[in-house]
Short mmCIF file of C-alpha atoms in Angstrom, two decimals:
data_model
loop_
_atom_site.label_atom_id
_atom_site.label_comp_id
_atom_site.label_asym_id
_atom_site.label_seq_id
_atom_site.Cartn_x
_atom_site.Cartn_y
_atom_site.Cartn_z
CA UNK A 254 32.57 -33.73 -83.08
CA UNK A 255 33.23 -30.03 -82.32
CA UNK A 256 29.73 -28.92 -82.14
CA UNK A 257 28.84 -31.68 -79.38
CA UNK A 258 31.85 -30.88 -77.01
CA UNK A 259 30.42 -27.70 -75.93
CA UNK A 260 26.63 -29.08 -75.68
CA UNK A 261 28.04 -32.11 -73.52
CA UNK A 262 29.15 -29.26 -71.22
CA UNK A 263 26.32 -27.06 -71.64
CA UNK A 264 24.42 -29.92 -70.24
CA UNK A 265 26.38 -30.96 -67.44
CA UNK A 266 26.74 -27.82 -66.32
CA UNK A 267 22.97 -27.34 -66.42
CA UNK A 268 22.23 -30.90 -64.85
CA UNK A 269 24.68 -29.98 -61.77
CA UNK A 270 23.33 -26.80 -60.95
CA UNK A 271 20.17 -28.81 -60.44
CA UNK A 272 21.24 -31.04 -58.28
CA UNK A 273 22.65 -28.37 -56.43
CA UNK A 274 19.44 -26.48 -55.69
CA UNK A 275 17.91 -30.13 -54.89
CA UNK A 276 20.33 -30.75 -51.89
CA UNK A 277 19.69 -26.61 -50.90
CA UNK A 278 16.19 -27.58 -50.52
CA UNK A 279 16.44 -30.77 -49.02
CA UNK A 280 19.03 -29.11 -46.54
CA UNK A 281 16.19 -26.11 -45.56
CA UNK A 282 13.68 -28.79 -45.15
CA UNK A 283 15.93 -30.44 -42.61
CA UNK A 284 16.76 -27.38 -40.97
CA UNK A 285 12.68 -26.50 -40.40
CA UNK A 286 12.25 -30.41 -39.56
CA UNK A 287 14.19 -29.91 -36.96
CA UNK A 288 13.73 -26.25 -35.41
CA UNK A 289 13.35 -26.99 -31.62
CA UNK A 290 9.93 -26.61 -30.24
CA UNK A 291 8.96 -23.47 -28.18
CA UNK A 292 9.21 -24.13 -24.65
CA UNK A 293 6.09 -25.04 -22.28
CA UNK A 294 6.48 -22.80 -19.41
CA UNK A 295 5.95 -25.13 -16.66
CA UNK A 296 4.56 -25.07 -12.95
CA UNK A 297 6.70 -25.13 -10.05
CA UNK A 298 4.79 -26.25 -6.86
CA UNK A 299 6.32 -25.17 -3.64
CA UNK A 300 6.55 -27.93 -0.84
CA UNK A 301 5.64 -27.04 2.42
CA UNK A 302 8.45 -28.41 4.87
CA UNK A 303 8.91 -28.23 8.93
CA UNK A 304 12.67 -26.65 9.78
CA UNK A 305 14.83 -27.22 12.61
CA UNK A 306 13.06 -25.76 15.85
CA UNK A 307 15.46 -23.84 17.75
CA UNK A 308 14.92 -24.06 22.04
CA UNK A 309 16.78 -21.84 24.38
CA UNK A 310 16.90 -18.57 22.24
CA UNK A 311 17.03 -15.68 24.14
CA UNK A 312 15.99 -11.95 22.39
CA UNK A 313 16.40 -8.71 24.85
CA UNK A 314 12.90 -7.82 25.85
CA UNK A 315 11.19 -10.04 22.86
CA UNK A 316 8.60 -13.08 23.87
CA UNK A 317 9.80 -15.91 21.63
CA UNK A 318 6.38 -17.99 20.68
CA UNK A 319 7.83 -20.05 17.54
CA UNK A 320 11.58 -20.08 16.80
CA UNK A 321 12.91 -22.30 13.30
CA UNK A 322 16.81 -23.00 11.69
CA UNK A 323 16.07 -22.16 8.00
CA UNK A 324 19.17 -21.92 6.09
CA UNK A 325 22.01 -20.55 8.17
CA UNK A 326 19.38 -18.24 10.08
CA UNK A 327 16.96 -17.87 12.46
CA UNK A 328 13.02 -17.68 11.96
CA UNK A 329 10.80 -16.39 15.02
CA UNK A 330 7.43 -15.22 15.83
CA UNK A 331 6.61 -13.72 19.28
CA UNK A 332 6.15 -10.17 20.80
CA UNK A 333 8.26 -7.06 22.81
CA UNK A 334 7.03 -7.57 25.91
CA UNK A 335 5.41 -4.22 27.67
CA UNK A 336 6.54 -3.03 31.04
CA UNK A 337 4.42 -2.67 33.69
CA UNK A 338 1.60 -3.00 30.87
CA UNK A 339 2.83 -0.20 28.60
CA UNK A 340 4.19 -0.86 25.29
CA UNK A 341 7.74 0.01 24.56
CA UNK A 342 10.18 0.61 21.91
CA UNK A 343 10.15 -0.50 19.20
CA UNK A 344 6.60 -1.30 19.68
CA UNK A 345 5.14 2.19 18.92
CA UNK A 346 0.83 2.83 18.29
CA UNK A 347 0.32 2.45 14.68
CA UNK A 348 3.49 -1.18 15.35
CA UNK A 349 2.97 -3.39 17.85
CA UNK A 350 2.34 -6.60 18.49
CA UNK A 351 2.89 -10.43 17.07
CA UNK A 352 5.79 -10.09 14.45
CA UNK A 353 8.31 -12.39 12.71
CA UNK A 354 11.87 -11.47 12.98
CA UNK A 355 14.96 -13.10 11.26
CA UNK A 356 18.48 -13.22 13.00
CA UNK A 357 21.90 -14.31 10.97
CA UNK A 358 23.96 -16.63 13.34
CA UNK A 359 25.11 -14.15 15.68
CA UNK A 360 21.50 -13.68 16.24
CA UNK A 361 21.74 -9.85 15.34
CA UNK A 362 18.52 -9.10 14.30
CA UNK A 363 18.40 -8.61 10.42
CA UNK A 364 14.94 -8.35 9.90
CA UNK A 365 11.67 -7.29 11.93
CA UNK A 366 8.16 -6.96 10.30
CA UNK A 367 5.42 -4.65 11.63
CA UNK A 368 3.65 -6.09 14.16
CA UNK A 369 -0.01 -7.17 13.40
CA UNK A 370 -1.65 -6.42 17.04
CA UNK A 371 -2.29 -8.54 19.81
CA UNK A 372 -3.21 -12.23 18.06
CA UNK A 373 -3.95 -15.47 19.76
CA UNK A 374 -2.04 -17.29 17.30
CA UNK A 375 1.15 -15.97 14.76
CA UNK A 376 2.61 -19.63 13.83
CA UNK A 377 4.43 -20.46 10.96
CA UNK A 378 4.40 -22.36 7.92
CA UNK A 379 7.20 -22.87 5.65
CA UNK A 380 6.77 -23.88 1.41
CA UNK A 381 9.93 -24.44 -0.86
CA UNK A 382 10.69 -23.93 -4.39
CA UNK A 383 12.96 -26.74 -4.81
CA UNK A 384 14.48 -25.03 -8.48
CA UNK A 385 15.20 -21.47 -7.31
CA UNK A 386 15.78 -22.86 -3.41
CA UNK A 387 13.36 -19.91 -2.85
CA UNK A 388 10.90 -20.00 0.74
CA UNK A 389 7.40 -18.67 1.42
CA UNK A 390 6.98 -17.88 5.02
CA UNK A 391 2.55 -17.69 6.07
CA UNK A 392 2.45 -16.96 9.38
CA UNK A 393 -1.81 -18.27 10.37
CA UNK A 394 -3.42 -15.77 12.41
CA UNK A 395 -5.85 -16.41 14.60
CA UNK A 396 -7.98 -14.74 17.53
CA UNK A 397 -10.73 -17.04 18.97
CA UNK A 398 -11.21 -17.87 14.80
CA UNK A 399 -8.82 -17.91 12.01
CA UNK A 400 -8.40 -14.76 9.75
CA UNK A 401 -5.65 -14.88 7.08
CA UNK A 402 -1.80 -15.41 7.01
CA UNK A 403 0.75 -12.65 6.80
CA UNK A 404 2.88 -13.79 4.13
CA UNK A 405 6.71 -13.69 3.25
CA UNK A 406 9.30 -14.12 0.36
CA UNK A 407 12.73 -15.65 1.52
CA UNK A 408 14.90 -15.56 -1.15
CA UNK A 409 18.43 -15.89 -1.28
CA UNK A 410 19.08 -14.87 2.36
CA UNK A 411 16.84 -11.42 2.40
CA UNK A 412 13.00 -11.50 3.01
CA UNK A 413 10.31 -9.79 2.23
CA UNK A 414 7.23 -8.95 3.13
CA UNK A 415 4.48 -9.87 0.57
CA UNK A 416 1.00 -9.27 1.54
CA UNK A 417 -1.89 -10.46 3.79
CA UNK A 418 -4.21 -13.61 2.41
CA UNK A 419 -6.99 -11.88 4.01
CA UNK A 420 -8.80 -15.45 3.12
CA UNK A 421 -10.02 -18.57 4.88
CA UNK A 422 -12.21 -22.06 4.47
CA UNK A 423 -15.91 -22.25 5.23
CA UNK A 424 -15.44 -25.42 7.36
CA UNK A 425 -14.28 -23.71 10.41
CA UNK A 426 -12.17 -27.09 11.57
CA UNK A 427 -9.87 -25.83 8.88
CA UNK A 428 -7.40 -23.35 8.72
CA UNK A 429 -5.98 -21.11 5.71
CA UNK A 430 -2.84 -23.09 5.93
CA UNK A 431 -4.18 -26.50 5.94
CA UNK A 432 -5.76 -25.67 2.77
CA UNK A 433 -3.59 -23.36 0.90
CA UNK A 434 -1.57 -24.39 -2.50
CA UNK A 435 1.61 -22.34 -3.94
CA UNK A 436 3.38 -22.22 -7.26
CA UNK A 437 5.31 -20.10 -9.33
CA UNK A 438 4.41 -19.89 -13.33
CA UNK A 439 6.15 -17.11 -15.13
CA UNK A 440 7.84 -15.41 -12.69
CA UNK A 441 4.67 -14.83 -10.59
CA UNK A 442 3.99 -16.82 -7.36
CA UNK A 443 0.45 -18.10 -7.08
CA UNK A 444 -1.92 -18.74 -4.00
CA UNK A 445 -4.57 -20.79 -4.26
CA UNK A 446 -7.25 -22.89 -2.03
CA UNK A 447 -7.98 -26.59 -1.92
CA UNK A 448 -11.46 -26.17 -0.97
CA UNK A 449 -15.64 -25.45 -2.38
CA UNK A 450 -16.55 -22.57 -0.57
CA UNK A 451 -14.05 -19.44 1.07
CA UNK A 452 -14.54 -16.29 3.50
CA UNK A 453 -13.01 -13.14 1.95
CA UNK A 454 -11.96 -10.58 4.99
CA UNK A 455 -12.77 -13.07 7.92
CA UNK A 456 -13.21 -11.59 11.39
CA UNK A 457 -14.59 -8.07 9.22
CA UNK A 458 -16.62 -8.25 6.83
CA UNK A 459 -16.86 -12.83 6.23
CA UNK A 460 -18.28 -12.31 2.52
CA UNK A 461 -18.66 -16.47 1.69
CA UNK A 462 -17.77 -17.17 -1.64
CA UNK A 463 -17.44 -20.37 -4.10
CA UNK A 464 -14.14 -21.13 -5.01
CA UNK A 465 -14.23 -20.58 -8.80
CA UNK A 466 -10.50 -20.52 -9.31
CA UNK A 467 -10.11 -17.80 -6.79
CA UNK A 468 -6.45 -16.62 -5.97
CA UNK A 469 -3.44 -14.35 -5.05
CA UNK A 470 -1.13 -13.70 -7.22
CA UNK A 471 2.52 -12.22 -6.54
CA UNK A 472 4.00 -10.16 -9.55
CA UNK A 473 7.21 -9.22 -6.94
CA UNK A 474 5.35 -5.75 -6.94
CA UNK A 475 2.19 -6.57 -5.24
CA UNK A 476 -0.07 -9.44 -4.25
CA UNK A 477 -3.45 -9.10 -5.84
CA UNK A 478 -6.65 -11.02 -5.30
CA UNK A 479 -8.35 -12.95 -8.20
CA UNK A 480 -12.28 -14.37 -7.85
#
């Protein structure tokens, strides 16, 4: 009766240190059974939306042509007006011309971009990342035809200038604007064109191209053409 005391225990010591490394494994297959998935970096299309127009906004010396309410300030295109048909300050040689300027609700002028020369046309269009509250500002360009947008970054009440989409359809009843897609994937913002065929560098050089995925792309360092 001695002899099987100890073997009793020799086995149930044995037969629990089993069962032990059973529920360690069954435990590490439920933890890798249920490791979350890596995450699917998704798309986020901005929505192009028409602000508040503003009438009756007066600027020392500055032709308002398009004046917009986007959160808290104020959005305008236009030019300084020259006197007696000579530019002045701050319209200079190498700066002058159809701009966009933001004001804060004083309507002190907070921002001014250079000014792109004497356009028919400097309108524009507004596109909003509804996540990040972020805004994309392309004013369309045109002389007697359409050539490009000059494009902006609103973002959390500064702005930026971003680049020229020197870019337009081949159908000439369409405009960059009326054709243009944004998104931002991985912290880059992405242009691109809802349309066959495009003219690279319109008004200059028109090189017609087929739209085989062709795009800008925003890195917040520089805009860079893809094609």
């Amino acid at each position: 009766m001695k002899k099987i005391i100890p073997v009793l225990a020799l086995f149930t010591l044995f037969y629990c240190k089993e069962e032990s490394q059973k529920e360690n494994k069954k435990s590490a297959r439920k933890e890798i059974s249920e490791a979350p998935e890596t995450a699917v970096v998704k798309d986020i299309v901005f929505t192009e939306f028409k602000p508040e127009s503003i009438s009756g906004l007066k600027i020392n010396g500055f032709d308002i042509e398009h004046a917009f309410s986007v959160e808290g300030n104020h959005i305008v295109t236009g030019n300084y007006k020259p006197i007696d048909g000579k530019m002045t300050l701050p319209d200079t040689e190498n700066d002058w011309g159809n701009r966009l300027l933001m004001l804060n609700s004083k309507n002190e002028i907070i921002y001014k971009s250079k000014g792109i020369g004497d356009a028919y046309l400097y309108e524009p269009y507004f596109y909003k990342n509804n996540q990040n509250g972020n805004i994309i500002i392309v004013c369309q360009q045109a002389f007697e035809y359409f050539f490009g947008g000059d494009t902006f970054l609103l973002e959390k009440g500064k702005i930026k200038h971003i680049g020229n989409l020197d870019i337009e359809p081949k159908n000439e009843e369409k405009k960059l604007t009326d054709i243009l897609k944004i998104k931002e994937s991985d912290k880059k913002i992405i242009f691109t064109f809802d349309t066959d065929s495009l003219v690279l560098k319109p008004g200059n050089e028109d090189m017609i191209i087929r739209n085989n995925n062709v795009k800008y792309v925003y890195d917040h360092q520089s805009l860079k053409l893809y094609q």
